[in-house]
Amino acid sequence: ETDSGLDIDALKVVAKGVNSMRSDSRGFLVITHYQRLLDYIKPDHVHVMADGQIVKSGGAELALELEESGYDFLKTA
């Protein structure tokens, strides 16, 4: 998890580094459980995994929905 154990200052440094390397020819897999990281690294795609499988995919709005509603809504999806 990219943000595991990082305080806000370190998180900003990591995000700046990731953002500086973004390009159309490069992809990143960023794993997090928290919206806080996504305030600094804007995802093009969001995938939710459960039991080793992708159970839901979407854009940045999916991360916001998870932050607001938690993961319970996926159990009925």
Short mmCIF file of C-alpha atoms in Angstrom, two decimals:
data_model
loop_
_atom_site.label_atom_id
_atom_site.label_comp_id
_atom_site.label_asym_id
_atom_site.label_seq_id
_atom_site.Cartn_x
_atom_site.Cartn_y
_atom_site.Cartn_z
CA GLU A 1 0.00 0.00 0.00
CA THR A 2 1.56 3.20 -1.22
CA ASP A 3 0.39 5.30 1.73
CA SER A 4 0.94 2.78 4.53
CA GLY A 5 2.64 4.46 7.47
CA LEU A 6 3.08 7.83 5.76
CA ASP A 7 2.28 11.12 7.42
CA ILE A 8 0.73 13.85 5.28
CA ASP A 9 4.08 15.45 4.39
CA ALA A 10 5.57 12.15 3.21
CA LEU A 11 2.36 11.35 1.34
CA LYS A 12 2.66 14.60 -0.60
CA VAL A 13 6.28 13.81 -1.50
CA VAL A 14 5.32 10.35 -2.79
CA ALA A 15 2.37 11.76 -4.75
CA LYS A 16 4.58 14.42 -6.32
CA GLY A 17 7.02 11.73 -7.42
CA VAL A 18 4.29 9.55 -8.92
CA ASN A 19 2.65 12.50 -10.65
CA SER A 20 5.98 13.65 -12.11
CA MET A 21 6.39 10.28 -13.85
CA ARG A 22 2.87 10.10 -15.30
CA SER A 23 2.62 9.81 -19.07
CA ASP A 24 0.42 8.24 -21.72
CA SER A 25 2.99 5.49 -22.17
CA ARG A 26 3.35 4.57 -18.48
CA GLY A 27 0.91 2.97 -16.09
CA PHE A 28 0.93 2.69 -12.31
CA LEU A 29 -0.76 0.31 -9.93
CA VAL A 30 -1.42 2.22 -6.72
CA ILE A 31 -2.94 0.27 -3.84
CA THR A 32 -4.69 2.13 -1.03
CA HIS A 33 -7.64 1.84 1.31
CA TYR A 34 -8.01 5.58 1.79
CA GLN A 35 -9.21 8.53 -0.27
CA ARG A 36 -6.46 10.72 1.19
CA LEU A 37 -3.87 9.45 -1.29
CA LEU A 38 -6.27 10.02 -4.17
CA ASP A 39 -6.56 13.66 -3.19
CA TYR A 40 -3.01 13.99 -4.54
CA ILE A 41 -2.84 11.27 -7.21
CA LYS A 42 -5.89 11.44 -9.47
CA PRO A 43 -6.68 7.96 -10.82
CA ASP A 44 -7.82 7.30 -14.37
CA HIS A 45 -9.30 3.96 -13.31
CA VAL A 46 -10.32 2.50 -9.95
CA HIS A 47 -10.67 -1.23 -9.36
CA VAL A 48 -11.99 -2.82 -6.16
CA MET A 49 -10.69 -6.27 -5.32
CA ALA A 50 -12.17 -8.91 -3.04
CA ASP A 51 -10.89 -12.45 -2.61
CA GLY A 52 -8.28 -11.87 -5.32
CA GLN A 53 -10.81 -10.79 -7.95
CA ILE A 54 -11.80 -7.41 -9.35
CA VAL A 55 -15.41 -6.97 -8.21
CA LYS A 56 -16.05 -3.42 -9.38
CA SER A 57 -14.37 -0.97 -11.74
CA GLY A 58 -14.95 2.68 -12.45
CA GLY A 59 -13.37 6.09 -12.52
CA ALA A 60 -12.29 8.39 -9.72
CA GLU A 61 -15.94 8.71 -8.67
CA LEU A 62 -15.88 5.07 -7.50
CA ALA A 63 -13.20 5.93 -4.93
CA LEU A 64 -15.34 8.81 -3.67
CA GLU A 65 -18.37 6.51 -3.43
CA LEU A 66 -16.34 4.03 -1.37
CA GLU A 67 -15.16 6.80 0.94
CA GLU A 68 -18.74 7.91 1.50
CA SER A 69 -20.54 4.56 1.64
CA GLY A 70 -17.91 2.00 2.54
CA TYR A 71 -17.68 -1.40 0.91
CA ASP A 72 -21.06 -2.80 1.99
CA PHE A 73 -22.80 -1.62 -1.20
CA LEU A 74 -20.61 -4.04 -3.16
CA LYS A 75 -22.21 -7.02 -1.43
CA THR A 76 -25.48 -6.32 -3.21
CA ALA A 77 -23.91 -5.33 -6.55
#
